[in-house]
Coordinates of C-alpha atoms in Angstrom, one line a residue:
M1 CA 20.1 36.4 -17.7
T2 CA 19.2 33.2 -15.8
T3 CA 18.4 32.9 -12.1
D4 CA 21.7 31.2 -11.5
Q5 CA 23.7 34.1 -12.9
T6 CA 27.2 34.0 -11.5
L7 CA 29.0 37.0 -10.0
A8 CA 31.7 36.8 -12.7
A9 CA 29.1 37.0 -15.5
I10 CA 27.4 40.0 -13.9
V11 CA 30.8 41.8 -13.4
E12 CA 31.7 41.1 -17.0
Q13 CA 28.5 42.6 -18.2
L14 CA 28.7 45.8 -16.0
S15 CA 32.4 46.3 -17.0
L16 CA 31.4 46.8 -20.6
K17 CA 29.9 50.2 -19.6
D18 CA 32.0 53.3 -19.1
S19 CA 30.1 54.4 -16.0
P20 CA 28.3 51.3 -14.7
V21 CA 25.2 51.8 -12.6
V22 CA 24.0 49.0 -10.2
H23 CA 20.3 49.0 -9.6
V24 CA 18.6 48.0 -6.3
D25 CA 14.8 47.5 -6.1
E26 CA 14.0 46.7 -2.4
V27 CA 10.5 45.5 -3.4
G28 CA 10.7 43.9 -6.9
G29 CA 14.4 43.0 -7.1
S30 CA 16.1 39.7 -6.6
D31 CA 19.6 39.0 -5.3
E32 CA 19.5 35.5 -6.8
A33 CA 18.1 36.3 -10.3
G34 CA 19.1 39.9 -10.6
T35 CA 22.0 41.4 -12.7
G36 CA 22.1 44.9 -11.4
L37 CA 20.7 46.3 -14.6
A38 CA 17.5 48.4 -14.5
S39 CA 15.7 45.5 -16.2
A40 CA 16.8 43.0 -13.5
P41 CA 17.7 44.9 -10.3
F42 CA 19.1 43.4 -7.0
K43 CA 16.9 43.3 -3.9
T44 CA 19.5 44.5 -1.4
S45 CA 22.3 47.1 -1.3
V46 CA 24.6 44.4 0.2
R47 CA 24.5 42.4 -3.0
A48 CA 25.2 45.6 -5.0
V49 CA 28.2 46.4 -2.8
A50 CA 29.6 42.9 -3.4
V51 CA 29.2 43.4 -7.2
V52 CA 30.9 46.8 -7.2
E53 CA 33.8 45.4 -5.1
A54 CA 34.3 42.7 -7.7
L55 CA 34.6 45.2 -10.6
P56 CA 38.0 46.2 -12.0
A57 CA 39.6 49.1 -10.1
D58 CA 39.2 51.6 -13.0
K59 CA 35.4 50.8 -13.1
Q60 CA 34.8 51.0 -9.4
A61 CA 35.5 54.7 -9.1
G62 CA 32.8 55.7 -11.6
C63 CA 30.3 53.1 -10.6
K64 CA 27.1 54.2 -8.8
I65 CA 24.5 52.3 -6.8
V66 CA 21.0 53.5 -7.2
V67 CA 18.1 52.4 -5.0
K68 CA 14.3 52.3 -5.4
K69 CA 12.6 51.9 -2.1
G70 CA 9.0 50.7 -1.4
G71 CA 6.4 53.2 -2.6
E72 CA 8.9 55.0 -4.8
T73 CA 8.7 55.0 -8.6
E74 CA 12.3 56.2 -9.4
Y75 CA 15.8 55.1 -8.6
K76 CA 17.9 57.5 -6.4
E77 CA 21.6 57.3 -5.6
I78 CA 22.3 55.5 -2.4
S79 CA 22.9 57.7 0.7
G80 CA 26.3 57.8 2.4
A81 CA 24.8 56.2 5.6
A82 CA 23.1 53.4 3.7
L83 CA 26.3 52.7 1.7
K84 CA 28.3 52.5 4.9
K85 CA 25.9 50.1 6.4
A86 CA 25.8 47.9 3.3
K87 CA 29.6 47.8 3.2
K88 CA 29.7 46.8 6.9
L89 CA 27.2 44.0 6.3
H90 CA 29.1 42.9 3.2
E91 CA 32.4 42.7 5.2
G92 CA 30.5 40.6 7.9
N93 CA 29.3 38.3 5.1
K94 CA 32.8 37.9 3.8
K95 CA 34.1 36.9 7.2
K96 CA 31.3 34.4 7.6
A97 CA 32.0 33.0 4.2
A98 CA 35.7 32.7 4.9
K99 CA 35.1 30.9 8.2
L100 CA 32.6 28.6 6.4
A101 CA 35.1 27.9 3.7
E102 CA 37.8 27.2 6.3
K103 CA 35.5 24.8 8.1
Q104 CA 34.5 23.1 4.9
L105 CA 38.2 22.8 3.9
A106 CA 39.0 21.3 7.3
A107 CA 36.1 18.9 7.0
E108 CA 37.2 17.8 3.5
K109 CA 40.7 17.4 4.8
Q110 CA 39.5 15.3 7.8
A111 CA 37.3 13.2 5.5
Q112 CA 40.3 12.7 3.2
N113 CA 42.5 11.7 6.1
K114 CA 39.8 9.4 7.4
Q115 CA 39.5 7.8 3.9
E116 CA 43.2 7.4 3.6
E117 CA 43.3 5.9 7.1
E118 CA 40.5 3.5 6.2
V119 CA 42.3 2.5 3.0
R120 CA 45.5 1.9 5.0
R121 CA 43.6 0.0 7.7
L122 CA 41.9 -2.2 5.1
E123 CA 45.2 -2.9 3.4
E124 CA 46.8 -3.8 6.7
S125 CA 43.8 -6.0 7.6
K126 CA 44.4 -8.2 4.6
K127 CA 47.7 -9.3 6.2
I128 CA 45.9 -10.5 9.4
K129 CA 45.1 -14.2 9.3
L130 CA 43.0 -16.0 11.9
E131 CA 43.8 -19.5 13.1
Q132 CA 42.0 -21.7 15.5
D133 CA 43.8 -22.4 18.8
P134 CA 44.4 -26.2 18.7
S135 CA 44.6 -26.3 22.5
L136 CA 40.9 -25.4 22.9
L137 CA 38.2 -28.1 23.3
A138 CA 36.4 -29.3 20.2
P139 CA 33.2 -27.2 19.8
I140 CA 29.6 -28.5 20.0
K141 CA 27.7 -27.7 16.8
S142 CA 24.5 -26.0 17.9
K143 CA 21.4 -24.2 16.5
L144 CA 21.0 -20.7 18.1
R145 CA 17.9 -21.7 20.1
D146 CA 20.0 -24.4 21.9
V147 CA 23.0 -22.2 22.7
P148 CA 21.8 -21.2 26.2
T149 CA 21.8 -24.9 27.2
Y150 CA 25.6 -25.0 26.7
L151 CA 26.6 -22.5 29.3
D152 CA 30.4 -22.3 29.8
K153 CA 30.9 -24.7 26.9
R154 CA 32.6 -24.1 23.5
V155 CA 30.2 -24.2 20.6
V156 CA 30.2 -23.5 16.9
V157 CA 27.2 -21.9 15.2
Q158 CA 26.4 -20.9 11.6
A159 CA 24.0 -18.1 10.9
W160 CA 23.2 -14.8 9.3
V161 CA 24.3 -11.4 10.6
K162 CA 21.2 -9.5 11.7
S163 CA 23.1 -6.5 13.2
R164 CA 26.6 -5.3 14.1
R165 CA 27.8 -2.7 16.5
D166 CA 31.4 -1.5 16.8
Q167 CA 32.6 -0.4 20.2
G168 CA 36.0 1.3 19.5
K169 CA 38.5 -0.4 17.3
D170 CA 39.0 -3.5 19.5
M171 CA 35.4 -4.7 20.2
M172 CA 32.5 -5.7 18.0
F173 CA 29.0 -7.0 18.8
L174 CA 27.2 -9.2 16.3
V175 CA 23.6 -10.4 16.6
L176 CA 23.1 -13.6 14.6
R177 CA 19.9 -15.2 13.3
D178 CA 19.4 -18.7 12.0
G179 CA 15.6 -19.1 12.0
T180 CA 15.6 -20.9 15.3
G181 CA 16.6 -18.0 17.4
Y182 CA 19.1 -15.1 18.0
L183 CA 22.5 -14.9 19.6
Q184 CA 24.8 -12.0 20.6
C185 CA 28.4 -12.5 19.9
V186 CA 31.4 -10.5 21.2
L187 CA 34.5 -10.2 19.1
T188 CA 37.6 -8.5 20.6
G189 CA 41.2 -7.6 19.6
K190 CA 42.6 -9.3 16.4
L191 CA 39.2 -10.8 15.6
C192 CA 37.9 -7.3 14.9
H193 CA 40.9 -6.3 12.7
T194 CA 40.6 -8.7 9.8
Y195 CA 39.5 -7.6 6.4
D196 CA 36.3 -9.6 6.8
A197 CA 35.6 -7.9 10.1
L198 CA 36.0 -4.4 8.7
T199 CA 33.9 -5.1 5.7
L200 CA 31.2 -7.3 7.3
T201 CA 27.7 -6.5 6.0
L202 CA 24.3 -7.4 7.3
E203 CA 22.8 -10.6 6.0
S204 CA 26.3 -12.1 5.5
T205 CA 26.6 -15.7 6.6
V206 CA 29.2 -16.6 9.2
T207 CA 30.6 -19.5 11.2
V208 CA 31.5 -18.5 14.7
Y209 CA 33.3 -20.4 17.5
G210 CA 33.3 -19.4 21.1
T211 CA 32.4 -20.0 24.7
V212 CA 28.8 -19.4 26.0
N213 CA 28.8 -17.0 28.9
Q214 CA 26.1 -15.7 31.1
L215 CA 25.2 -12.2 30.2
P216 CA 26.6 -9.5 32.6
E217 CA 24.1 -8.2 35.1
G218 CA 22.0 -5.3 33.7
K219 CA 22.5 -6.3 30.1
T220 CA 19.9 -7.9 27.8
A221 CA 20.2 -10.3 24.9
A222 CA 18.4 -13.4 23.5
G223 CA 18.6 -16.3 25.9
N224 CA 20.3 -14.1 28.5
V225 CA 23.7 -15.3 27.2
E226 CA 26.4 -14.2 24.8
L227 CA 29.1 -16.0 22.8
V228 CA 32.6 -14.8 23.5
V229 CA 34.2 -15.6 20.2
D230 CA 37.7 -17.2 19.8
Y231 CA 37.5 -17.8 16.0
W232 CA 35.2 -16.9 13.1
E233 CA 35.0 -16.9 9.3
V234 CA 32.7 -15.6 6.6
I235 CA 30.8 -18.1 4.5
G236 CA 29.0 -15.7 2.2
K237 CA 29.3 -11.9 2.2
A238 CA 26.2 -9.9 1.4
P239 CA 26.4 -6.7 -0.8
S240 CA 27.3 -3.3 0.5
G241 CA 26.5 0.2 -0.8
E242 CA 23.2 0.7 -2.7
D243 CA 22.6 -3.0 -2.8
A244 CA 23.0 -3.5 1.0
Y245 CA 20.1 -5.1 2.7
S246 CA 19.4 -2.1 4.8
S247 CA 19.4 0.2 1.7
L248 CA 16.7 -1.7 -0.3
F249 CA 13.6 -1.0 1.8
N250 CA 12.3 -0.2 5.2
T251 CA 8.9 -0.5 7.0
E252 CA 7.7 2.7 5.4
S253 CA 8.4 1.4 1.9
N254 CA 5.5 1.3 -0.6
P255 CA 3.7 -2.1 -0.4
D256 CA 4.6 -2.7 -4.1
V257 CA 8.3 -2.5 -3.2
L258 CA 7.7 -4.9 -0.2
R259 CA 6.0 -7.3 -2.5
R260 CA 8.7 -7.2 -5.2
L261 CA 11.4 -7.8 -2.5
R262 CA 9.2 -10.3 -0.5
H263 CA 12.1 -12.8 -0.6
L264 CA 14.2 -10.4 1.5
V265 CA 11.3 -9.0 3.6
L266 CA 10.8 -12.6 4.9
R267 CA 14.1 -12.1 6.8
G268 CA 12.6 -9.4 9.0
D269 CA 11.3 -10.1 12.5
T270 CA 7.6 -9.4 11.7
A271 CA 7.4 -11.5 8.5
S272 CA 9.4 -14.4 10.0
S273 CA 7.2 -14.4 13.2
V274 CA 4.0 -14.4 11.0
L275 CA 5.3 -17.5 9.1
K276 CA 6.3 -19.3 12.3
V277 CA 2.8 -18.6 13.7
R278 CA 1.4 -19.9 10.4
S279 CA 3.3 -23.1 10.8
R280 CA 2.1 -23.6 14.3
T281 CA -1.5 -22.8 13.3
M282 CA -1.5 -25.5 10.5
K283 CA -0.2 -27.9 13.1
A284 CA -2.9 -26.8 15.6
F285 CA -5.7 -27.5 13.1
R286 CA -4.3 -30.9 12.3
D287 CA -3.9 -31.7 16.0
H288 CA -7.5 -30.6 16.6
F289 CA -8.8 -32.9 13.9
D290 CA -6.5 -35.7 15.0
S291 CA -8.0 -35.4 18.5
L292 CA -11.4 -36.0 17.0
Q293 CA -9.9 -39.0 15.1
W294 CA -10.8 -37.5 11.7
Y295 CA -8.7 -38.5 8.7
E296 CA -6.8 -36.1 6.5
V297 CA -7.2 -36.7 2.7
N298 CA -5.5 -35.0 -0.3
P299 CA -8.0 -34.3 -3.1
P300 CA -6.8 -33.2 -6.5
C301 CA -6.2 -29.6 -7.5
L302 CA -6.8 -30.3 -11.2
V303 CA -10.5 -30.8 -11.7
Q304 CA -13.2 -30.6 -14.4
T305 CA -16.1 -29.5 -12.3
Q306 CA -17.0 -26.3 -10.4
V307 CA -18.1 -25.8 -6.9
E308 CA -18.5 -22.1 -6.2
G309 CA -19.7 -20.8 -9.6
G310 CA -18.0 -20.7 -13.0
A311 CA -17.0 -17.0 -12.9
T312 CA -14.1 -17.6 -10.5
L313 CA -12.5 -20.6 -12.3
F314 CA -8.9 -20.7 -13.5
S315 CA -9.1 -22.8 -16.7
L316 CA -6.2 -24.6 -18.4
N317 CA -5.5 -27.1 -21.2
Y318 CA -5.2 -30.5 -19.7
Y319 CA -3.9 -32.8 -22.5
G320 CA -6.3 -31.3 -24.9
Q321 CA -9.2 -31.2 -22.5
E322 CA -10.5 -28.2 -20.5
A323 CA -9.7 -28.4 -16.8
Y324 CA -9.6 -26.0 -13.9
L325 CA -7.7 -25.3 -10.7
T326 CA -10.0 -26.3 -7.9
Q327 CA -12.1 -23.8 -6.1
S328 CA -12.8 -26.2 -3.3
S329 CA -12.2 -29.8 -2.3
Q330 CA -15.6 -30.2 -0.8
L331 CA -17.2 -32.6 -3.4
Y332 CA -14.2 -34.9 -3.2
L333 CA -14.3 -34.9 0.6
E334 CA -17.9 -36.0 0.5
T335 CA -16.9 -39.1 -1.5
C336 CA -14.7 -40.2 1.4
L337 CA -17.5 -40.2 4.1
A338 CA -18.6 -43.8 3.5
S339 CA -15.1 -45.2 3.8
L340 CA -13.3 -42.9 6.2
G341 CA -16.1 -41.2 8.2
S342 CA -15.3 -37.6 9.1
V343 CA -12.5 -36.2 6.9
Y344 CA -10.6 -33.0 6.4
T345 CA -8.0 -31.5 4.1
I346 CA -5.7 -28.5 4.3
T347 CA -4.7 -27.7 0.7
E348 CA -4.7 -24.8 -1.8
S349 CA -7.8 -23.5 -3.5
F350 CA -8.0 -21.0 -6.4
R351 CA -10.5 -18.3 -7.1
A352 CA -10.2 -16.0 -10.2
E353 CA -11.9 -13.1 -8.4
K354 CA -10.7 -9.7 -9.7
S355 CA -10.8 -8.3 -6.2
H356 CA -8.3 -6.1 -4.5
T357 CA -9.8 -6.2 -1.1
R358 CA -7.6 -6.8 1.9
R359 CA -9.1 -10.3 2.5
H360 CA -9.0 -11.8 -1.0
L361 CA -6.4 -13.9 -2.7
S362 CA -6.2 -15.8 -6.0
E363 CA -4.5 -18.8 -4.2
Y364 CA -5.2 -19.5 -0.6
S365 CA -4.8 -22.3 1.9
H366 CA -8.2 -23.9 2.5
C367 CA -9.0 -26.0 5.5
E368 CA -12.1 -28.0 4.7
A369 CA -14.0 -30.8 6.5
E370 CA -17.0 -33.0 5.9
I371 CA -18.9 -34.9 8.6
P372 CA -21.6 -37.6 8.1
F373 CA -24.8 -38.1 10.1
I374 CA -24.9 -34.7 11.9
T375 CA -27.6 -32.0 12.3
F376 CA -27.2 -28.3 11.5
N377 CA -26.8 -27.3 15.1
E378 CA -24.2 -30.0 15.7
M379 CA -22.2 -28.5 12.8
L380 CA -22.4 -25.1 14.4
D381 CA -21.0 -26.6 17.6
I382 CA -18.2 -28.3 15.6
I383 CA -17.1 -25.0 14.0
E384 CA -17.2 -23.1 17.2
N385 CA -15.3 -25.8 19.1
M386 CA -12.7 -26.0 16.4
I387 CA -11.9 -22.2 16.6
K388 CA -11.8 -22.3 20.3
D389 CA -9.6 -25.4 20.5
V390 CA -7.1 -24.1 17.8
V391 CA -6.8 -20.7 19.5
G392 CA -6.4 -22.4 22.8
R393 CA -3.6 -24.6 21.5
L394 CA -1.8 -21.6 20.2
W395 CA -2.3 -19.8 23.5
N396 CA -1.0 -22.7 25.5
E397 CA 2.3 -22.9 23.6
P398 CA 4.5 -20.2 25.3
E399 CA 6.7 -19.4 22.3
T400 CA 3.7 -19.1 19.9
R401 CA 1.8 -17.0 22.5
R402 CA 4.8 -14.6 22.8
M403 CA 4.9 -14.1 19.1
L404 CA 1.2 -13.5 18.8
I405 CA 1.3 -11.0 21.6
E406 CA 4.1 -9.1 19.9
L407 CA 2.4 -9.3 16.5
N408 CA -0.8 -7.9 17.8
L409 CA 1.0 -4.9 19.2
R410 CA 3.3 -4.4 16.1
K411 CA 2.8 -2.1 13.2
N412 CA 1.4 -3.6 10.0
D413 CA 3.5 -3.5 6.8
E414 CA 0.6 -2.2 4.7
A415 CA -0.9 0.1 7.3
N416 CA 1.5 2.9 6.5
D417 CA -0.9 5.6 5.7
E418 CA -3.3 7.4 8.1
T419 CA -6.5 5.8 6.8
K420 CA -5.2 2.3 7.1
A421 CA -3.4 2.9 10.4
A422 CA -6.6 4.2 11.9
Q423 CA -8.2 0.8 11.1
I424 CA -5.3 -1.2 12.6
V425 CA -4.7 -0.5 16.3
G426 CA -2.5 -2.3 18.7
R427 CA -4.3 -4.9 20.9
N428 CA -3.5 -7.7 23.2
F429 CA -3.8 -11.2 21.9
A430 CA -5.4 -12.0 25.3
D431 CA -8.4 -10.0 23.9
I432 CA -8.9 -12.6 21.3
K433 CA -8.5 -15.4 23.8
A434 CA -11.2 -13.7 26.0
L435 CA -13.5 -13.4 23.0
I436 CA -13.3 -17.1 22.0
D437 CA -13.7 -18.2 25.6
Q438 CA -17.3 -16.9 25.5
P439 CA -20.2 -18.5 23.6
F440 CA -20.3 -17.4 20.0
L441 CA -23.3 -15.3 19.0
R442 CA -25.8 -17.1 16.7
M443 CA -27.7 -14.8 14.4
K444 CA -30.0 -15.5 11.4
Y445 CA -29.5 -13.8 8.1
V446 CA -32.9 -12.0 8.4
D447 CA -31.8 -10.6 11.8
A448 CA -28.5 -9.3 10.3
I449 CA -30.6 -7.5 7.6
K450 CA -32.7 -5.9 10.4
W451 CA -29.5 -5.0 12.4
L452 CA -28.0 -3.2 9.4
N453 CA -31.2 -1.3 8.7
E454 CA -31.7 -0.3 12.3
H455 CA -28.1 1.0 12.5
G456 CA -28.5 3.1 9.3
V457 CA -26.2 1.0 7.1
K458 CA -27.3 1.4 3.5
R459 CA -26.6 -0.5 0.3
E460 CA -23.6 1.1 -1.4
E461 CA -25.0 0.8 -4.9
D462 CA -28.3 2.8 -4.3
G463 CA -28.2 4.1 -0.7
Q464 CA -31.3 2.1 0.2
D465 CA -32.1 -0.3 3.0
F466 CA -31.0 -3.9 2.8
E467 CA -33.7 -6.3 1.8
Y468 CA -34.1 -10.1 2.1
G469 CA -32.1 -11.7 -0.8
D470 CA -29.3 -9.1 -0.8
D471 CA -25.8 -10.4 -0.4
I472 CA -24.2 -8.6 2.5
P473 CA -20.9 -7.1 1.2
E474 CA -17.7 -7.2 3.1
K475 CA -17.7 -3.6 4.5
P476 CA -21.2 -3.7 6.2
E477 CA -20.6 -7.3 7.3
R478 CA -17.3 -6.2 9.0
Y479 CA -18.9 -3.1 10.5
M480 CA -21.6 -5.2 12.1
T481 CA -19.2 -7.7 13.4
D482 CA -16.8 -5.0 14.8
C483 CA -19.7 -3.2 16.5
I484 CA -21.0 -6.4 18.1
N485 CA -17.4 -7.3 18.9
K486 CA -17.7 -11.1 19.2
P487 CA -17.6 -14.0 16.8
I488 CA -20.9 -14.5 15.0
L489 CA -22.3 -17.7 13.5
L490 CA -24.5 -16.0 10.8
T491 CA -27.0 -18.6 9.6
H492 CA -29.9 -19.4 7.2
F493 CA -28.9 -17.5 4.1
P494 CA -31.3 -17.5 1.1
R495 CA -30.8 -20.1 -1.5
S496 CA -30.3 -17.4 -4.3
I497 CA -27.0 -16.1 -2.8
K498 CA -25.5 -19.5 -1.8
A499 CA -24.0 -22.5 -3.7
F500 CA -26.2 -25.1 -5.3
Y501 CA -25.3 -27.9 -2.8
M502 CA -26.8 -26.4 0.3
Q503 CA -29.7 -28.1 2.1
P504 CA -33.0 -26.1 2.5
A505 CA -33.7 -25.2 6.1
D506 CA -36.5 -26.9 8.1
P507 CA -39.5 -24.5 7.8
T508 CA -40.3 -25.0 11.5
S509 CA -36.9 -23.5 12.4
I510 CA -37.5 -20.2 10.6
E511 CA -39.9 -17.5 11.9
D512 CA -42.1 -16.2 9.1
Y513 CA -41.0 -19.0 6.8
E514 CA -43.9 -18.4 4.5
K515 CA -42.6 -14.9 3.9
Y516 CA -39.3 -16.2 2.5
K517 CA -40.2 -19.6 0.8
C518 CA -40.0 -18.1 -2.7
D519 CA -36.3 -17.8 -1.9
P520 CA -36.0 -20.4 0.8
P521 CA -33.5 -20.2 3.6
T522 CA -30.7 -22.8 3.7
E523 CA -29.0 -24.6 6.5
S524 CA -25.9 -22.5 5.9
V525 CA -23.5 -20.5 8.1
D526 CA -20.7 -18.0 7.9
L527 CA -18.4 -17.5 10.9
L528 CA -17.6 -13.7 11.2
V529 CA -14.9 -12.4 13.5
P530 CA -14.0 -8.8 14.5
G531 CA -11.4 -7.1 12.3
V532 CA -11.7 -9.5 9.4
G533 CA -15.3 -10.6 8.8
E534 CA -16.0 -14.0 7.3
I535 CA -13.4 -16.7 8.0
V536 CA -15.6 -19.9 7.7
G537 CA -18.4 -20.8 5.4
G538 CA -20.4 -24.0 5.8
S539 CA -23.7 -25.8 5.3
M540 CA -25.6 -29.0 5.5
R541 CA -25.4 -30.6 2.0
L542 CA -28.1 -31.7 -0.3
W543 CA -28.2 -35.5 -0.2
N544 CA -31.4 -36.4 -2.1
K545 CA -30.6 -37.3 -5.7
D546 CA -33.8 -35.6 -7.1
A547 CA -33.0 -32.4 -5.1
L548 CA -29.4 -32.5 -6.4
L549 CA -30.6 -32.9 -10.1
E550 CA -33.0 -30.0 -9.6
A551 CA -30.1 -27.8 -8.2
F552 CA -27.9 -28.7 -11.2
K553 CA -30.6 -27.7 -13.6
R554 CA -31.3 -24.5 -11.7
E555 CA -27.6 -23.6 -11.9
G556 CA -27.1 -24.7 -15.5
L557 CA -24.6 -27.4 -14.6
N558 CA -24.1 -30.6 -16.6
A559 CA -25.2 -33.4 -14.3
E560 CA -23.2 -36.0 -16.3
A561 CA -19.9 -34.3 -15.3
Y562 CA -20.9 -34.9 -11.7
Y563 CA -21.8 -38.6 -12.1
W564 CA -19.3 -39.6 -9.4
Y565 CA -20.7 -37.0 -7.0
L566 CA -24.3 -38.0 -7.7
D567 CA -23.5 -41.6 -6.9
Q568 CA -23.1 -40.6 -3.2
S569 CA -26.9 -40.0 -3.2
R570 CA -27.5 -43.5 -4.8
Y571 CA -25.2 -45.7 -2.7
G572 CA -26.2 -45.0 0.9
A573 CA -27.3 -41.4 1.0
M574 CA -27.2 -39.7 4.4
P575 CA -27.5 -36.3 6.0
H576 CA -24.1 -34.6 6.2
G577 CA -22.5 -31.2 6.4
G578 CA -19.2 -29.5 6.1
F579 CA -17.3 -26.2 6.1
G580 CA -14.3 -24.4 4.6
L581 CA -12.0 -22.1 6.5
G582 CA -9.6 -19.6 4.9
I583 CA -6.3 -20.1 6.7
E584 CA -5.0 -16.7 5.7
R585 CA -8.1 -14.9 7.0
F586 CA -7.8 -16.8 10.3
L587 CA -4.2 -15.8 10.5
A588 CA -4.9 -12.2 9.7
W589 CA -7.4 -12.2 12.6
I590 CA -5.1 -13.7 15.2
T591 CA -2.0 -11.8 14.2
N592 CA -3.8 -8.5 13.7
R593 CA -2.5 -8.0 10.1
Y594 CA -4.2 -5.4 7.9
T595 CA -4.3 -7.8 4.8
V596 CA -4.3 -11.5 4.2
R597 CA -1.3 -10.8 1.8
D598 CA 0.9 -10.3 4.9
V599 CA 0.3 -13.9 6.2
C600 CA 1.3 -15.7 3.0
L601 CA 4.8 -16.9 2.0
Y602 CA 4.3 -15.4 -1.5
P603 CA 0.8 -14.0 -2.0
R604 CA -1.0 -14.5 -5.3
F605 CA -3.7 -11.9 -6.2
T606 CA -4.9 -10.0 -9.2
E607 CA -1.9 -9.2 -11.5
C608 CA 0.6 -10.5 -8.9
C609 CA 2.4 -13.8 -9.7
Q610 CA 5.9 -12.9 -8.7
P611 CA 8.3 -13.5 -7.1

């Protein structure tokens, strides 16, 4: 017999016997899986009584219930007192079951009536047709952000339904969203009874006409106003049921689900706020450079030379020739110095790094700049001033500051397990503003190695202390930055772990230079910030032709392919430097996002190229 043995099947089996015996084992039996036979006894006498009661009348008289209690080895016929108690409990169970069945029947009847009423109401609603009142004033077409400026005036807006709340049958509240803002709308009477009103789904698009009223005292809504609607219509209705927007995902959904549905995730408050901050940030960088009277240029993304090492190049067939997606626009920016002076670009760069860290992307927005006739210390000042000015611009814009404050306190999409959540804590954006208002810490690479060793941070691959020449990985770098808790301009990295184009450091500026000259320090810098780590990398550039040729040879690069770049050292060479900033890392820092993937429109990383 199976564990889901029905009462009918048990009764049928027992009825085959002339004098059926129902077995109860109070230790080893089971009311769910038992059959009453000695091989499969019940656990309780109450179950046995229920089975006996279900037997045909001619079998009940001769049926016996035998019980084996704990510690006993044989079955004994149930005592009169025990049988009486079991029957009483059984009767109680029957009454409870009857009441439950009665309740369930009533609930089913109520649900059926409700469904019939809903069907009737929907059918009736199809007969209701809305018409605009020709006596009303012509409406002013408005974006939602501007609606509060039209107090007591009639307006028309077009937007998406963010939420709806029905208050009885004659009142409905809608909150609309159009990308510029939000608006609460009040629909009453006939406006709530149409078929479109009864079936309205979230993310449907609507056109709404009405008068802008001051919000009643004690109530809250966007702009402190609400639209009292006099006419409305649906433009495009979103799906309902399993395909309804609210059914597809939530903030606890797996990150893979959120990525696959990124086109819909973008409609959420967090994602849209991040993208708005991203837009304002790009503008802030451009405004900063414009204030310095630097020119923006647009280098090509299809190239035939490398900048940051061949291992991270995306290659492609370019009309029969091998070409690559650019890793950096730096070399092209340097060619503009003689004609335009200081230049910058904000464009996409591509790195084929098979890395799943929270701060790596295969395609990212790269803010790069090159400046002629500067010293290394001047370049450090330029980087520090840029970060301070851009954050200051964002802070000084009230709407952007509001979004940044909210984002810094809001849960991260990908911090939905305990480990990640412990790493992402709510903070006030004012903390970042306070950090960048202070002078940045300037630390040499050799001092960073000492700091890591003094604080017991070991190399992950062998558990040993860090040594000069080691590349400092992301985790210890971020740990050091978080502990120090201020932006760090980390300088003078060894030549062996940096790109070929970096200028060697002045020996007089490096303590114990003799100790390191076999792998000489360079005039290089990484800007590290708490919570993210590196967001800027820069250096003074090699500008002597012989030094450049030696660097090409050392890196195994074909100098002929760089003829246009080498010409910069022939036609008026000069000292110059530059840097590159990852826009996504900067945004992850200021918005307190767990990963750079959350600050992209559609992130591209290993094995992800959709949607």
